[in-house]
Amino acid sequence: METAIGVFASRDHAEKAVKELRERGVPEDSIVFLTRSETDAKTIAKEFGAYVGGFVGGAAGMTTGVVAASLLLPGVGTIFALGFGAAALLGLAGAGAGSAAASATAHDAEAPKPAEGERSEDVAFFREVLTEGRSLIVVRSKSTEVTRAACEVLDRLGLGSQERTQVKMQTNTRQVGDITVVDITGRITLGEGNVMLREIVREMAARGNNKMILNLGEVQYIDSSGVGELVRTHTTVRNLDGQLRLANLNKRISDLLEMTRLSAVFNIEKDEDSAIRSLAGDATPQAVA
């Protein structure tokens, strides 16, 4: 399952993105919109061809199979989720979502359910983004072509790095004691960077390694699928009771993480030595811009 995540500061851009996603043939059951604004949710619901009378009791019907749900996130307040895939995504939020998510899932028995091992992808990320008043469009699909179309829309209309690089992703993996250091160059994008990163994490998990540093100093571009893969990596390492650090961020990637609020989710260190000391317990982990 591929995931592309778009972060939006403007309702107009989010609304346009939903419209273009549908025009590009992205299935409605792959699209979820998350926001703290009920007004924004009702406005964008029109792009799903449905009317929402209100978010009552945690779930309100739209059209057949569509879910519009409200849920309470600690530290954030009420958020609103809509789309054919809303129930599955709220299922991913699981324990953090409370009874409203369960109500939404029950409301749409036909909605796609999260695969085993994909639960909570990642409620901490949603919380940080929504707290800042931004909204999210999440596209999840098994089709690379669908995800590629989604990336083109989300990268253009959402908050992110607009300047692409032609340098393909390359990696070098090395061990520093019990810490896996992954040196990454080029771009983390759909079909190359995200798959390579996923395989590295799987290999690390198979070896029983649960401490990881991503050295991003030579990464020049991350698309919306790459953002989704970073969130997936964060969740996977955490589910292994492990720790992840990002290190050596250049200004372009640092700005991207700051705009999308991923900077508040990840532990970011200024260089590899600081990241190693942090994982070794010699320093208190601290996110930096």
Short mmCIF file of C-alpha atoms in Angstrom, two decimals:
data_model
loop_
_atom_site.label_atom_id
_atom_site.label_comp_id
_atom_site.label_asym_id
_atom_site.label_seq_id
_atom_site.Cartn_x
_atom_site.Cartn_y
_atom_site.Cartn_z
CA MET A 1 0.00 0.00 0.00
CA GLU A 2 1.42 3.38 -1.06
CA THR A 3 0.65 6.55 0.88
CA ALA A 4 0.86 10.15 -0.34
CA ILE A 5 0.29 12.98 2.14
CA GLY A 6 -0.49 16.55 1.21
CA VAL A 7 -0.51 19.34 3.79
CA PHE A 8 -2.58 22.45 3.12
CA ALA A 9 -2.76 25.89 4.72
CA SER A 10 -5.49 27.05 2.32
CA ARG A 11 -8.99 25.62 2.05
CA ASP A 12 -9.12 26.77 -1.58
CA HIS A 13 -6.03 24.75 -2.45
CA ALA A 14 -7.31 21.71 -0.58
CA GLU A 15 -10.66 21.94 -2.35
CA LYS A 16 -8.95 22.27 -5.72
CA ALA A 17 -6.72 19.29 -4.89
CA VAL A 18 -9.70 17.04 -4.13
CA LYS A 19 -11.34 18.11 -7.38
CA GLU A 20 -8.20 17.45 -9.42
CA LEU A 21 -7.60 14.10 -7.73
CA ARG A 22 -11.01 12.95 -8.83
CA GLU A 23 -10.49 14.37 -12.34
CA ARG A 24 -7.20 12.47 -12.57
CA GLY A 25 -9.00 9.22 -11.81
CA VAL A 26 -7.91 8.76 -8.19
CA PRO A 27 -10.67 6.55 -6.70
CA GLU A 28 -12.83 8.18 -4.06
CA ASP A 29 -12.20 5.28 -1.70
CA SER A 30 -8.48 6.23 -1.70
CA ILE A 31 -8.96 9.86 -0.63
CA VAL A 32 -9.40 11.18 2.91
CA PHE A 33 -9.59 14.81 4.01
CA LEU A 34 -8.79 15.80 7.62
CA THR A 35 -9.37 19.22 9.15
CA ARG A 36 -10.26 20.99 12.38
CA SER A 37 -12.81 23.15 10.57
CA GLU A 38 -16.33 21.78 10.18
CA THR A 39 -17.00 24.55 7.67
CA ASP A 40 -14.04 23.46 5.54
CA ALA A 41 -15.16 19.83 5.78
CA LYS A 42 -18.67 20.68 4.59
CA THR A 43 -17.31 22.78 1.73
CA ILE A 44 -14.92 20.12 0.49
CA ALA A 45 -17.57 17.42 0.92
CA LYS A 46 -19.24 18.94 -2.13
CA GLU A 47 -16.27 17.75 -4.19
CA PHE A 48 -17.20 14.21 -3.15
CA GLY A 49 -20.65 14.84 -4.60
CA ALA A 50 -22.33 14.62 -1.24
CA TYR A 51 -24.12 16.80 1.29
CA VAL A 52 -23.19 16.66 4.97
CA GLY A 53 -25.93 17.91 7.26
CA GLY A 54 -23.73 17.81 10.33
CA PHE A 55 -21.18 15.73 12.15
CA VAL A 56 -23.51 14.30 14.77
CA GLY A 57 -22.71 11.49 17.16
CA GLY A 58 -19.29 10.91 15.63
CA ALA A 59 -20.51 9.87 12.19
CA ALA A 60 -22.89 11.23 9.59
CA GLY A 61 -23.85 9.54 6.35
CA MET A 62 -23.00 11.12 3.02
CA THR A 63 -23.48 8.92 0.00
CA THR A 64 -23.30 5.11 0.05
CA GLY A 65 -20.00 4.02 1.55
CA VAL A 66 -18.85 7.56 2.37
CA VAL A 67 -18.04 8.46 5.94
CA ALA A 68 -18.02 11.88 7.55
CA ALA A 69 -16.78 11.52 11.10
CA SER A 70 -15.83 13.76 13.98
CA LEU A 71 -13.42 12.59 16.63
CA LEU A 72 -11.64 14.03 19.62
CA LEU A 73 -7.84 14.02 19.67
CA PRO A 74 -6.15 14.85 22.98
CA GLY A 75 -4.38 18.18 22.78
CA VAL A 76 -6.11 19.10 19.53
CA GLY A 77 -9.86 18.97 20.07
CA THR A 78 -12.44 17.91 17.53
CA ILE A 79 -11.27 17.07 14.03
CA PHE A 80 -13.35 16.15 11.00
CA ALA A 81 -12.59 13.42 8.50
CA LEU A 82 -14.42 12.68 5.30
CA GLY A 83 -14.13 10.46 2.28
CA PHE A 84 -14.88 6.89 1.30
CA GLY A 85 -11.65 5.81 3.04
CA ALA A 86 -12.22 7.82 6.22
CA ALA A 87 -13.23 4.79 8.27
CA ALA A 88 -10.04 2.92 7.39
CA LEU A 89 -7.84 5.90 8.18
CA LEU A 90 -9.62 6.48 11.48
CA GLY A 91 -9.04 2.81 12.18
CA LEU A 92 -5.33 3.52 11.73
CA ALA A 93 -5.62 6.24 14.36
CA GLY A 94 -7.03 3.52 16.61
CA ALA A 95 -6.42 4.11 20.28
CA GLY A 96 -5.94 7.84 19.92
CA ALA A 97 -9.22 8.37 18.17
CA GLY A 98 -11.68 7.11 20.75
CA SER A 99 -15.26 6.04 20.30
CA ALA A 100 -16.00 8.33 17.38
CA ALA A 101 -13.58 6.43 15.17
CA ALA A 102 -15.19 3.16 16.12
CA SER A 103 -18.57 4.63 15.30
CA ALA A 104 -17.35 5.78 11.91
CA THR A 105 -15.89 2.40 11.10
CA ALA A 106 -19.10 0.67 12.03
CA HIS A 107 -21.06 3.14 9.91
CA ASP A 108 -19.23 2.06 6.74
CA ALA A 109 -18.78 -1.69 6.78
CA GLU A 110 -17.61 -1.69 3.16
CA ALA A 111 -14.81 0.85 3.62
CA PRO A 112 -11.24 -0.46 3.14
CA LYS A 113 -9.75 -1.74 6.38
CA PRO A 114 -6.11 -1.18 7.36
CA ALA A 115 -3.81 -4.11 6.70
CA GLU A 116 -2.15 -5.88 9.58
CA GLY A 117 0.87 -3.88 10.77
CA GLU A 118 -0.40 -0.63 9.26
CA ARG A 119 -2.33 0.62 12.28
CA SER A 120 -1.56 4.10 13.60
CA GLU A 121 0.05 5.69 10.56
CA ASP A 122 0.62 8.11 12.40
CA VAL A 123 -1.70 9.83 14.84
CA ALA A 124 1.17 11.94 16.20
CA PHE A 125 1.71 13.38 12.74
CA PHE A 126 -1.98 14.16 12.27
CA ARG A 127 -2.08 15.81 15.68
CA GLU A 128 0.84 18.12 15.03
CA VAL A 129 -0.33 19.18 11.59
CA LEU A 130 -3.91 19.80 12.65
CA THR A 131 -2.85 21.70 15.77
CA GLU A 132 -1.19 24.25 13.49
CA GLY A 133 -4.48 24.86 11.70
CA ARG A 134 -3.42 23.02 8.57
CA SER A 135 -5.47 20.37 6.81
CA LEU A 136 -4.45 17.03 5.34
CA ILE A 137 -5.30 15.05 2.24
CA VAL A 138 -4.18 11.43 2.48
CA VAL A 139 -4.25 9.16 -0.56
CA ARG A 140 -3.70 5.43 0.02
CA SER A 141 -3.66 2.97 -2.87
CA LYS A 142 -2.10 -0.29 -3.99
CA SER A 143 -1.73 1.19 -7.48
CA THR A 144 1.52 2.97 -8.28
CA GLU A 145 -0.17 4.80 -11.14
CA VAL A 146 -2.91 6.10 -8.85
CA THR A 147 -0.37 7.23 -6.28
CA ARG A 148 1.76 8.90 -8.96
CA ALA A 149 -1.24 10.90 -10.16
CA ALA A 150 -1.99 11.85 -6.57
CA CYS A 151 1.59 12.97 -5.97
CA GLU A 152 1.50 15.27 -8.98
CA VAL A 153 -1.58 17.02 -7.59
CA LEU A 154 -0.53 17.12 -3.93
CA ASP A 155 3.01 18.27 -4.71
CA ARG A 156 1.76 21.15 -6.84
CA LEU A 157 -1.06 22.40 -4.60
CA GLY A 158 0.10 21.45 -1.11
CA LEU A 159 2.87 22.77 1.10
CA GLY A 160 6.14 21.25 0.06
CA SER A 161 9.35 21.49 -1.92
CA GLN A 162 8.43 22.73 -5.38
CA GLU A 163 11.91 22.53 -6.91
CA ARG A 164 12.63 19.03 -8.17
CA THR A 165 16.01 17.40 -8.69
CA GLN A 166 16.88 14.86 -11.39
CA VAL A 167 19.33 13.03 -9.13
CA LYS A 168 17.88 9.64 -8.28
CA MET A 169 18.04 8.36 -4.73
CA GLN A 170 21.07 6.38 -3.63
CA THR A 171 21.73 4.95 -0.19
CA ASN A 172 24.61 3.63 1.84
CA THR A 173 23.89 1.70 5.02
CA ARG A 174 26.45 1.25 7.78
CA GLN A 175 26.53 0.24 11.42
CA VAL A 176 27.87 2.33 14.28
CA GLY A 177 27.63 -0.05 17.19
CA ASP A 178 23.98 -1.02 17.48
CA ILE A 179 22.86 1.98 15.39
CA THR A 180 21.99 1.72 11.69
CA VAL A 181 23.05 4.84 9.76
CA VAL A 182 21.49 5.34 6.33
CA ASP A 183 23.21 7.93 4.13
CA ILE A 184 20.73 9.15 1.50
CA THR A 185 21.43 11.26 -1.57
CA GLY A 186 19.15 12.55 -4.31
CA ARG A 187 15.39 12.44 -3.91
CA ILE A 188 12.85 10.47 -1.88
CA THR A 189 10.00 10.02 -4.32
CA LEU A 190 7.41 7.49 -5.46
CA GLY A 191 8.72 4.38 -7.17
CA GLU A 192 12.35 4.74 -6.19
CA GLY A 193 13.23 6.49 -2.93
CA ASN A 194 10.18 5.40 -0.97
CA VAL A 195 10.58 1.73 -1.94
CA MET A 196 14.31 1.72 -1.18
CA LEU A 197 13.75 3.28 2.21
CA ARG A 198 10.99 0.79 2.99
CA GLU A 199 13.26 -2.16 2.13
CA ILE A 200 16.05 -0.81 4.33
CA VAL A 201 13.67 -0.54 7.28
CA ARG A 202 12.44 -4.09 6.68
CA GLU A 203 16.00 -5.43 6.60
CA MET A 204 16.82 -3.52 9.75
CA ALA A 205 13.77 -4.98 11.50
CA ALA A 206 14.66 -8.51 10.33
CA ARG A 207 18.11 -8.14 11.92
CA GLY A 208 16.57 -6.95 15.15
CA ASN A 209 18.03 -3.44 14.85
CA ASN A 210 15.74 -0.77 16.24
CA LYS A 211 17.98 2.30 16.34
CA MET A 212 18.21 4.22 13.07
CA ILE A 213 19.65 7.48 11.75
CA LEU A 214 18.62 8.91 8.38
CA ASN A 215 21.41 11.17 7.15
CA LEU A 216 19.52 13.53 4.82
CA GLY A 217 22.29 16.01 4.14
CA GLU A 218 22.39 15.21 0.40
CA VAL A 219 18.62 14.86 -0.10
CA GLN A 220 17.39 17.67 -2.36
CA TYR A 221 13.73 16.77 -2.89
CA ILE A 222 10.95 14.85 -1.12
CA ASP A 223 7.55 14.44 -2.78
CA SER A 224 4.21 13.73 -1.07
CA SER A 225 4.85 9.99 -1.30
CA GLY A 226 8.25 10.53 0.29
CA VAL A 227 6.57 12.41 3.14
CA GLY A 228 4.25 9.42 3.53
CA GLU A 229 7.25 7.09 3.61
CA LEU A 230 8.99 9.14 6.30
CA VAL A 231 5.84 8.89 8.39
CA ARG A 232 5.70 5.14 7.72
CA THR A 233 9.36 4.78 8.74
CA HIS A 234 8.72 6.72 11.94
CA THR A 235 5.77 4.46 12.76
CA THR A 236 7.59 1.21 11.89
CA VAL A 237 10.62 2.01 14.03
CA ARG A 238 8.41 3.11 16.90
CA ASN A 239 6.39 -0.11 16.67
CA LEU A 240 9.67 -2.00 17.06
CA ASP A 241 10.16 -0.11 20.34
CA GLY A 242 12.99 1.63 18.55
CA GLN A 243 14.25 5.14 18.01
CA LEU A 244 14.70 7.17 14.82
CA ARG A 245 16.75 10.30 14.26
CA LEU A 246 17.01 12.57 11.21
CA ALA A 247 20.37 14.30 10.82
CA ASN A 248 22.20 16.82 8.62
CA LEU A 249 19.11 18.42 7.11
CA ASN A 250 19.86 21.07 4.49
CA LYS A 251 17.77 24.24 4.40
CA ARG A 252 15.41 23.00 1.68
CA ILE A 253 14.43 19.83 3.55
CA SER A 254 14.42 21.60 6.89
CA ASP A 255 11.98 24.17 5.49
CA LEU A 256 9.78 21.39 4.08
CA LEU A 257 9.54 19.63 7.43
CA GLU A 258 8.86 22.92 9.17
CA MET A 259 6.06 23.89 6.76
CA THR A 260 4.37 20.50 7.07
CA ARG A 261 5.02 20.35 10.83
CA LEU A 262 6.88 17.06 10.53
CA SER A 263 9.64 18.89 12.38
CA ALA A 264 7.50 18.59 15.51
CA VAL A 265 7.05 14.83 15.04
CA PHE A 266 10.57 13.64 14.31
CA ASN A 267 13.64 13.84 16.50
CA ILE A 268 15.99 15.94 14.38
CA GLU A 269 19.68 16.39 15.16
CA LYS A 270 22.08 18.86 13.56
CA ASP A 271 24.66 16.19 12.65
CA GLU A 272 25.45 12.49 12.87
CA ASP A 273 27.54 12.75 16.03
CA SER A 274 24.68 14.46 17.87
CA ALA A 275 22.26 11.80 16.63
CA ILE A 276 24.54 8.98 17.81
CA ARG A 277 24.96 10.57 21.24
CA SER A 278 21.19 11.01 21.44
CA LEU A 279 20.53 7.35 20.64
CA ALA A 280 23.26 6.29 23.04
CA GLY A 281 21.55 8.22 25.81
CA ASP A 282 24.29 10.81 26.20
CA ALA A 283 22.06 13.69 25.16
CA THR A 284 18.40 14.56 25.44
CA PRO A 285 16.67 14.16 22.04
CA GLN A 286 15.59 17.54 20.77
CA ALA A 287 13.96 18.54 17.51
CA VAL A 288 15.63 21.38 15.65
CA ALA A 289 14.40 23.33 12.67
#
